mmCIF file of C-alpha atoms in Angstrom:
data_model
loop_
_atom_site.group_PDB
_atom_site.id
_atom_site.type_symbol
_atom_site.label_atom_id
_atom_site.label_comp_id
_atom_site.label_asym_id
_atom_site.label_seq_id
_atom_site.Cartn_x
_atom_site.Cartn_y
_atom_site.Cartn_z
ATOM 1 C CA UNK A 90 -68.916 -21.152 8.435
ATOM 2 C CA UNK A 91 -67.756 -22.863 5.266
ATOM 3 C CA UNK A 92 -64.192 -22.826 4.059
ATOM 4 C CA UNK A 93 -63.821 -20.381 1.166
ATOM 5 C CA UNK A 94 -62.128 -20.929 -2.158
ATOM 6 C CA UNK A 95 -61.329 -23.971 -4.238
ATOM 7 C CA UNK A 96 -60.537 -27.442 -2.945
ATOM 8 C CA UNK A 97 -56.895 -27.506 -1.808
ATOM 9 C CA UNK A 98 -54.419 -30.042 -3.104
ATOM 10 C CA UNK A 99 -52.627 -30.129 0.256
ATOM 11 C CA UNK A 100 -53.613 -30.079 3.907
ATOM 12 C CA UNK A 101 -50.772 -28.845 6.095
ATOM 13 C CA UNK A 102 -50.596 -29.436 9.823
ATOM 14 C CA UNK A 103 -48.896 -28.084 12.864
ATOM 15 C CA UNK A 104 -47.489 -31.103 14.704
ATOM 16 C CA UNK A 105 -47.246 -30.559 18.452
ATOM 17 C CA UNK A 106 -50.615 -29.894 20.083
ATOM 18 C CA UNK A 107 -52.419 -30.596 16.804
ATOM 19 C CA UNK A 108 -51.358 -34.144 15.949
ATOM 20 C CA UNK A 109 -49.086 -34.978 18.890
ATOM 21 C CA UNK A 110 -49.913 -34.716 22.600
ATOM 22 C CA UNK A 111 -47.510 -31.889 23.393
ATOM 23 C CA UNK A 112 -48.938 -30.527 26.658
ATOM 24 C CA UNK A 113 -49.277 -33.966 28.195
ATOM 25 C CA UNK A 114 -45.867 -35.073 26.961
ATOM 26 C CA UNK A 115 -44.140 -31.908 28.111
ATOM 27 C CA UNK A 116 -45.602 -32.224 31.609
ATOM 28 C CA UNK A 117 -44.352 -35.806 31.792
ATOM 29 C CA UNK A 118 -40.881 -34.788 30.587
ATOM 30 C CA UNK A 119 -40.678 -31.952 33.101
ATOM 31 C CA UNK A 120 -41.704 -34.346 35.862
ATOM 32 C CA UNK A 121 -38.762 -36.599 34.935
ATOM 33 C CA UNK A 122 -36.409 -33.612 34.922
ATOM 34 C CA UNK A 123 -37.629 -31.751 37.995
ATOM 35 C CA UNK A 124 -38.575 -34.531 40.422
ATOM 36 C CA UNK A 125 -34.957 -35.530 41.195
ATOM 37 C CA UNK A 126 -33.986 -31.930 41.999
ATOM 38 C CA UNK A 127 -35.189 -32.267 45.582
ATOM 39 C CA UNK A 128 -37.697 -29.399 45.597
ATOM 40 C CA UNK A 129 -41.425 -29.192 45.003
ATOM 41 C CA UNK A 130 -41.845 -27.245 41.763
ATOM 42 C CA UNK A 131 -45.154 -26.342 40.125
ATOM 43 C CA UNK A 132 -44.595 -28.003 36.762
ATOM 44 C CA UNK A 133 -47.103 -25.826 34.901
ATOM 45 C CA UNK A 134 -45.528 -22.645 36.290
ATOM 46 C CA UNK A 135 -42.123 -23.955 35.246
ATOM 47 C CA UNK A 136 -43.375 -24.706 31.716
ATOM 48 C CA UNK A 137 -44.724 -21.158 31.424
ATOM 49 C CA UNK A 138 -41.231 -19.817 32.116
ATOM 50 C CA UNK A 139 -39.641 -22.395 29.803
ATOM 51 C CA UNK A 140 -42.048 -21.392 27.001
ATOM 52 C CA UNK A 141 -41.148 -17.725 27.433
ATOM 53 C CA UNK A 142 -37.459 -18.457 26.940
ATOM 54 C CA UNK A 143 -38.104 -20.906 24.091
ATOM 55 C CA UNK A 144 -40.145 -18.426 22.034
ATOM 56 C CA UNK A 145 -37.644 -15.630 22.627
ATOM 57 C CA UNK A 146 -34.742 -17.838 21.533
ATOM 58 C CA UNK A 147 -36.590 -18.890 18.388
ATOM 59 C CA UNK A 148 -36.724 -15.257 17.288
ATOM 60 C CA UNK A 149 -32.976 -14.685 17.713
ATOM 61 C CA UNK A 150 -30.404 -14.783 14.932
ATOM 62 C CA UNK A 151 -28.373 -16.663 13.928
ATOM 63 C CA UNK A 152 -30.818 -19.556 13.787
ATOM 64 C CA UNK A 153 -30.380 -22.277 16.398
ATOM 65 C CA UNK A 154 -31.566 -25.867 16.068
ATOM 66 C CA UNK A 155 -34.532 -26.760 18.240
ATOM 67 C CA UNK A 156 -32.300 -29.087 20.243
ATOM 68 C CA UNK A 157 -30.142 -26.066 21.100
ATOM 69 C CA UNK A 158 -33.130 -23.803 21.719
ATOM 70 C CA UNK A 159 -34.829 -26.262 24.055
ATOM 71 C CA UNK A 160 -31.614 -26.935 25.982
ATOM 72 C CA UNK A 161 -30.887 -23.247 26.489
ATOM 73 C CA UNK A 162 -34.512 -22.437 27.375
ATOM 74 C CA UNK A 163 -34.514 -25.261 29.908
ATOM 75 C CA UNK A 164 -31.241 -24.089 31.418
ATOM 76 C CA UNK A 165 -32.473 -20.489 31.738
ATOM 77 C CA UNK A 166 -35.768 -21.592 33.291
ATOM 78 C CA UNK A 167 -33.916 -23.743 35.811
ATOM 79 C CA UNK A 168 -31.630 -20.844 36.703
ATOM 80 C CA UNK A 169 -34.715 -18.679 37.266
ATOM 81 C CA UNK A 170 -36.081 -21.351 39.623
ATOM 82 C CA UNK A 171 -32.661 -21.695 41.304
ATOM 83 C CA UNK A 172 -32.333 -25.324 40.211
ATOM 84 C CA UNK A 173 -29.165 -27.120 39.078
ATOM 85 C CA UNK A 174 -29.005 -27.845 35.342
ATOM 86 C CA UNK A 175 -27.026 -30.541 33.560
ATOM 87 C CA UNK A 176 -26.813 -31.469 29.853
ATOM 88 C CA UNK A 177 -28.568 -34.715 30.788
ATOM 89 C CA UNK A 178 -31.675 -32.676 31.622
ATOM 90 C CA UNK A 179 -31.756 -31.323 28.065
ATOM 91 C CA UNK A 180 -31.264 -34.857 26.750
ATOM 92 C CA UNK A 181 -34.324 -36.035 28.661
ATOM 93 C CA UNK A 182 -36.383 -33.240 27.132
ATOM 94 C CA UNK A 183 -35.381 -33.726 23.498
ATOM 95 C CA UNK A 184 -35.597 -37.518 23.658
ATOM 96 C CA UNK A 185 -39.043 -37.259 25.252
ATOM 97 C CA UNK A 186 -40.410 -35.051 22.476
ATOM 98 C CA UNK A 187 -39.873 -37.630 19.733
ATOM 99 C CA UNK A 188 -41.680 -40.260 21.822
ATOM 100 C CA UNK A 189 -44.798 -38.151 22.452
ATOM 101 C CA UNK A 190 -47.790 -40.051 20.997
ATOM 102 C CA UNK A 191 -50.537 -38.770 18.712
ATOM 103 C CA UNK A 192 -53.993 -37.900 20.027
ATOM 104 C CA UNK A 193 -56.334 -40.913 19.854
ATOM 105 C CA UNK A 194 -58.226 -39.802 16.731
ATOM 106 C CA UNK A 195 -55.249 -38.768 14.633
ATOM 107 C CA UNK A 196 -54.209 -41.842 12.653
ATOM 108 C CA UNK A 197 -57.764 -42.775 11.644
ATOM 109 C CA UNK A 198 -58.485 -39.184 10.593
ATOM 110 C CA UNK A 199 -55.303 -38.905 8.538
ATOM 111 C CA UNK A 200 -56.260 -42.157 6.811
ATOM 112 C CA UNK A 201 -59.676 -40.674 5.873
ATOM 113 C CA UNK A 202 -58.084 -37.509 4.521
ATOM 114 C CA UNK A 203 -55.592 -39.469 2.435
ATOM 115 C CA UNK A 204 -58.371 -41.686 1.094
ATOM 116 C CA UNK A 205 -60.238 -38.537 0.031
ATOM 117 C CA UNK A 206 -57.297 -37.578 -2.173
ATOM 118 C CA UNK A 207 -55.600 -34.890 -0.096
ATOM 119 C CA UNK A 208 -51.838 -34.772 0.236
ATOM 120 C CA UNK A 209 -50.679 -34.221 3.806
ATOM 121 C CA UNK A 210 -47.705 -32.262 5.122
ATOM 122 C CA UNK A 211 -46.419 -31.142 8.504
ATOM 123 C CA UNK A 212 -44.897 -27.707 9.116
ATOM 124 C CA UNK A 213 -43.250 -27.763 12.534
ATOM 125 C CA UNK A 214 -40.968 -25.746 14.802
ATOM 126 C CA UNK A 215 -38.519 -28.567 15.391
ATOM 127 C CA UNK A 216 -35.550 -30.518 14.020
ATOM 128 C CA UNK A 217 -35.684 -33.409 11.568
ATOM 129 C CA UNK A 218 -34.219 -35.907 14.041
ATOM 130 C CA UNK A 219 -36.628 -34.954 16.834
ATOM 131 C CA UNK A 220 -39.842 -35.134 14.798
ATOM 132 C CA UNK A 221 -38.923 -38.419 13.107
ATOM 133 C CA UNK A 222 -40.128 -40.406 16.115
ATOM 134 C CA UNK A 223 -43.480 -38.619 16.086
ATOM 135 C CA UNK A 224 -44.025 -39.034 12.339
ATOM 136 C CA UNK A 225 -43.291 -42.751 12.650
ATOM 137 C CA UNK A 226 -46.419 -43.018 14.819
ATOM 138 C CA UNK A 227 -48.740 -41.438 12.224
ATOM 139 C CA UNK A 228 -49.506 -44.500 10.147
ATOM 140 C CA UNK A 229 -47.407 -43.597 7.118
ATOM 141 C CA UNK A 230 -50.001 -41.076 5.906
ATOM 142 C CA UNK A 231 -47.790 -37.958 5.955
ATOM 143 C CA UNK A 232 -46.342 -37.095 2.531
ATOM 144 C CA UNK A 233 -43.867 -34.385 3.526
ATOM 145 C CA UNK A 234 -42.375 -32.963 6.722
ATOM 146 C CA UNK A 235 -41.038 -29.394 6.737
ATOM 147 C CA UNK A 236 -39.152 -28.308 9.852
ATOM 148 C CA UNK A 237 -37.675 -25.132 11.227
ATOM 149 C CA UNK A 238 -34.283 -26.788 10.822
ATOM 150 C CA UNK A 239 -34.840 -27.045 7.060
ATOM 151 C CA UNK A 240 -36.227 -23.512 6.735
ATOM 152 C CA UNK A 241 -33.754 -21.804 9.064
ATOM 153 C CA UNK A 242 -36.647 -20.057 10.820
ATOM 154 C CA UNK A 243 -39.419 -20.716 13.312
ATOM 155 C CA UNK A 244 -43.123 -20.006 13.084
ATOM 156 C CA UNK A 245 -44.707 -17.460 13.033
ATOM 157 C CA UNK A 246 -41.998 -16.183 10.659
ATOM 158 C CA UNK A 247 -43.186 -16.063 7.067
ATOM 159 C CA UNK A 248 -39.845 -17.621 6.099
ATOM 160 C CA UNK A 249 -40.811 -21.123 7.222
ATOM 161 C CA UNK A 250 -44.168 -20.967 5.427
ATOM 162 C CA UNK A 251 -42.671 -19.671 2.190
ATOM 163 C CA UNK A 252 -40.047 -22.404 2.426
ATOM 164 C CA UNK A 253 -42.795 -25.003 2.950
ATOM 165 C CA UNK A 254 -44.841 -23.823 -0.014
ATOM 166 C CA UNK A 255 -41.766 -23.751 -2.259
ATOM 167 C CA UNK A 256 -40.835 -27.244 -1.093
ATOM 168 C CA UNK A 257 -44.351 -28.512 -1.843
ATOM 169 C CA UNK A 258 -44.467 -26.641 -5.151
ATOM 170 C CA UNK A 259 -47.736 -24.858 -4.352
ATOM 171 C CA UNK A 260 -49.152 -21.418 -3.647
ATOM 172 C CA UNK A 261 -50.967 -20.634 -0.435
ATOM 173 C CA UNK A 262 -54.329 -20.892 -2.235
ATOM 174 C CA UNK A 263 -53.592 -24.600 -2.788
ATOM 175 C CA UNK A 264 -53.678 -25.533 0.911
ATOM 176 C CA UNK A 265 -55.606 -25.366 4.152
ATOM 177 C CA UNK A 266 -53.490 -25.243 7.309
ATOM 178 C CA UNK A 267 -54.779 -27.120 10.369
ATOM 179 C CA UNK A 268 -53.293 -26.052 13.687
ATOM 180 C CA UNK A 269 -53.732 -25.649 17.434
ATOM 181 C CA UNK A 270 -51.374 -22.735 18.114
ATOM 182 C CA UNK A 271 -52.807 -19.211 17.997
ATOM 183 C CA UNK A 272 -49.590 -17.281 18.647
ATOM 184 C CA UNK A 273 -47.607 -19.217 16.034
ATOM 185 C CA UNK A 274 -49.793 -20.573 13.231
ATOM 186 C CA UNK A 275 -52.788 -18.241 13.442
ATOM 187 C CA UNK A 276 -50.456 -15.258 13.754
ATOM 188 C CA UNK A 277 -48.797 -16.302 10.495
ATOM 189 C CA UNK A 278 -52.185 -16.797 8.822
ATOM 190 C CA UNK A 279 -53.218 -13.310 9.887
ATOM 191 C CA UNK A 280 -50.108 -11.889 8.236
ATOM 192 C CA UNK A 281 -49.971 -14.046 5.117
ATOM 193 C CA UNK A 282 -53.650 -14.763 4.430
ATOM 194 C CA UNK A 283 -53.765 -18.549 4.108
ATOM 195 C CA UNK A 284 -56.871 -20.520 5.108
ATOM 196 C CA UNK A 285 -56.925 -22.168 8.523
ATOM 197 C CA UNK A 286 -58.823 -24.671 10.625
ATOM 198 C CA UNK A 287 -58.085 -24.149 14.304
ATOM 199 C CA UNK A 288 -58.172 -27.197 16.580
ATOM 200 C CA UNK A 289 -59.360 -25.873 19.947
ATOM 201 C CA UNK A 290 -58.752 -28.732 22.356
ATOM 202 C CA UNK A 291 -59.859 -26.712 25.381
ATOM 203 C CA UNK A 292 -56.351 -25.969 26.593
ATOM 204 C CA UNK A 293 -57.157 -22.326 27.336
ATOM 205 C CA UNK A 294 -55.280 -21.017 24.298
ATOM 206 C CA UNK A 295 -57.338 -18.333 22.586
ATOM 207 C CA UNK A 296 -57.418 -17.010 19.015
ATOM 208 C CA UNK A 297 -55.809 -13.660 18.382
ATOM 209 C CA UNK A 298 -58.098 -10.735 19.122
ATOM 210 C CA UNK A 299 -57.861 -9.423 15.562
ATOM 211 C CA UNK A 300 -57.995 -12.703 13.656
ATOM 212 C CA UNK A 301 -60.603 -15.438 13.312
ATOM 213 C CA UNK A 302 -59.809 -18.809 11.729
ATOM 214 C CA UNK A 303 -61.992 -20.031 8.884
ATOM 215 C CA UNK A 304 -63.213 -22.965 10.965
ATOM 216 C CA UNK A 305 -62.878 -24.138 14.575
ATOM 217 C CA UNK A 306 -63.069 -27.808 15.595
ATOM 218 C CA UNK A 307 -62.622 -29.512 18.997
ATOM 219 C CA UNK A 308 -60.503 -32.380 17.632
ATOM 220 C CA UNK A 309 -58.967 -33.401 14.337
ATOM 221 C CA UNK A 310 -61.733 -35.967 14.016
ATOM 222 C CA UNK A 311 -64.134 -33.168 13.065
ATOM 223 C CA UNK A 312 -62.021 -31.998 10.109
ATOM 224 C CA UNK A 313 -63.475 -34.452 7.543
ATOM 225 C CA UNK A 314 -66.977 -33.124 8.251
ATOM 226 C CA UNK A 315 -65.749 -29.556 7.786
ATOM 227 C CA UNK A 316 -64.169 -30.467 4.445
ATOM 228 C CA UNK A 317 -67.310 -32.343 3.424
ATOM 229 C CA UNK A 318 -69.414 -29.266 4.176
ATOM 230 C CA UNK A 319 -67.210 -27.350 1.777
ATOM 231 C CA UNK A 320 -67.929 -29.958 -0.889
ATOM 232 C CA UNK A 321 -64.383 -31.338 -0.845
ATOM 233 C CA UNK A 322 -65.072 -34.889 0.376
#
């Protein structure tokens, strides 16, 4: 496939799982939280339950910060597993997120995209203070960071995307969104119609049955070649 339409002024990115090693970092954080509890817990099974609560809380109103969402989701998951919860557990989780590193190819790829004249933005389901530590590891190549905290809504809500486009001063035809999350970013693209490149890192996440991204790549390092094939680099 070749990306349709005109060359975009902006490339927008999901952060966690696309640029930042979310799955690996979350497993490490859960190990720090769960290991002292004195019981053998399947960390991946625990994360599945945590994710269920997190996504449900993100849809509730009034809007909660991600720090509050993650703390409450963690508490509810620990109750379900009959584990004791303390506020310190939530502190471990939120502090760990900002320290999660980028995938190995990210900084070099962002540098190539910037050199090609694209402006780069992140649209992320998090808080400004949490993501600051991640952005600091991205080589200074990110022009703007739009968070759920700023928008007052979480992906896949159209509210966060409309807020991002207004903030950037562009229409959705002026961007390509690069992401790893089917149930958040691709779901929004299906509803709103913006162009997408899906980064399928082999995690087992699958595209939506009724939506196909414009391009699929195994890592962000393949994105420059995709843009070159479209005549944009």
